[in-house]
């Protein structure tokens, strides 16, 4: 008896539990909410080239998210497309932008490995080939976006868990049928940014430092000068992401290391050479080396004539075994021959290859492809050392999106530094043709790999688009301090960027992702609530006053008339 | 369409109170005065409670469940019962029947509670762009609270106003009143101690409120019988 009653009790309890469980399941189904996500986004550059507008012309964004271009006939003018770059069809994008189709906005998701916070190891060969592919896609995309006039806002963001889940939801939504608009709900992407304003008189800052040589006794002539120059600023599709690890972060690092090595040599009068060394970190590189031009213009004639030759370092961070020396004087020229022989001798000893490329300057053409051409135009012998074999076009190879830290190897920079420093030293101390290693690996003059790594890491984190660098930007101050540690007479030269470029501000912003309910949902909710209240009303009237009262509520006054009658 | 959403949530939160007033005989006997008085008593009670909470309770940095603090909170929560007692027995009402009196007091009590606790978050939150279910759930909670308040008022009127009630029912009435009065502590325990999510808690509240309403209705009916 007791057991049966207990069993019955248990049954009752179990049924109760199932009811409660059902209720909870019903309630739990409702629980699909997540709070607003905030993502850092980087705007596509907006600039005018000789008055012709390029880049993204808008900054503020307030539209629903969509994930696919492939929906013919639908109006995308109120949709923000969210496209991961890894799945991007570049030809399709080109067509889309080329046809100037209306779009609410474009959010491009860059793979995590391009994020400057992400500095993982290089991974396997398989991953490397993937990266190489990615790099090519980004290069294409960047070229496309920089040279297009896009009438809607374009932003870049890095993939992360939040945005990935949003994207997955949006894709699911798109797959089920209609793309999200105001009536179907989904996600709303909001960037509240003011109208981009023109940057008034953007400045370029050149940094220079000297290592003075020692005159021989009784020599009254001015000492000759050797200039080592690298341009440090960048240009890319997203100014806030243009860190330019290779172009020209590698050159800057090499310059600093060379300055460090020679400062050790020049600190002792016995090893001070009979040459002045001039180190120049120039700005305006992407804009036909405008900063280099201004810098050279500021020199007086005597100084300019005292420059024996100048070595410009450009993109020397990712080469395997061949570097190029670019010159604009014919190779038969004695000075050029001397420089080239100096380099190729050292290269041979180091097991490297150095090639010579000659490209004539066309004075009437405003394009200056290499930094040394600015020197050559002023009749100063100069050469550019670079891993690029062909002169880049305007706004190319200037440190864009694809130049992440992963594509630069310290080993390549170290090799370049060794090559330049060694051949310079042989020239300075007249050891031509002698196999003397001044900067041998285990001597006190060895190249410091950790110094190179730390600087290339810093450069790979710092966007350096000149117009967006303020006058006393901490990065420029850091460069100045660093150069001042090794050289004397360090000074900054502020120049205004002249010419045909106009830039607009707002390079980065914060994107708010809201999950929004649709109007139909609200209408439906209103309907449900209305019926709930009506049912409640009817229920209460019936239980407290009876059914007749409820019916009489809806009956019209005729009943009263009938009463009076 | 966010004002629309706010409007919806407001209907869900405050609609049932109005419906209750207009659908039941409360509106016929014009008991709004009683409700308003009950609401004022609620405000006073809330003030006293606030002072007590501020005096006796530590501010906990983390959101964990501390049994001692919760016990204290539950005890302070009984100030509500005292306020309800005052509203039911001490306030001079126009001669309305006990039946209507407790309903009017419960209604006023629940409405004041909703306005005090839910109007401001609703105004601030539900008009935002981001959609969450929170405010709809909060509206449902307000519904459960209305039912609980009226149940508590009914039980209170049974305890304090009705003299000749069946002796056997008295412990049950007190037990039920105790349960209803400790409801806020129970839900707080569920939320913090067991880590239930808001929808689950609201579901629980709705469920228990209906159960308690049913029980108190039965008790009320049982007490009604011998007297009539």
PDB file of N, CA and C in Angstrom, chain B residues 13 32 161 207 210:
ATOM      1  N   UNK B  13       3.556  45.639 -19.475  1.00  0.00           N
ATOM      2  CA  UNK B  13       3.879  45.870 -18.068  1.00  0.00           C
ATOM      3  C   UNK B  13       2.707  46.476 -17.296  1.00  0.00           C
ATOM      4  N   UNK B  32     -10.921  53.484  -6.829  1.00  0.00           N
ATOM      5  CA  UNK B  32      -9.607  54.011  -7.217  1.00  0.00           C
ATOM      6  C   UNK B  32      -8.919  54.694  -6.041  1.00  0.00           C
ATOM      7  N   UNK B 161      -8.622  40.461   8.645  1.00  0.00           N
ATOM      8  CA  UNK B 161      -9.933  41.090   8.616  1.00  0.00           C
ATOM      9  C   UNK B 161     -11.051  40.103   8.913  1.00  0.00           C
ATOM     10  N   UNK B 207       4.666  30.729 -13.136  1.00  0.00           N
ATOM     11  CA  UNK B 207       4.097  29.456 -12.718  1.00  0.00           C
ATOM     12  C   UNK B 207       3.661  29.526 -11.250  1.00  0.00           C
ATOM     13  N   UNK B 210       0.672  31.761 -10.522  1.00  0.00           N
ATOM     14  CA  UNK B 210      -0.621  31.152 -10.866  1.00  0.00           C
ATOM     15  C   UNK B 210      -1.022  30.128  -9.806  1.00  0.00           C
TER      16      UNK B 210
END
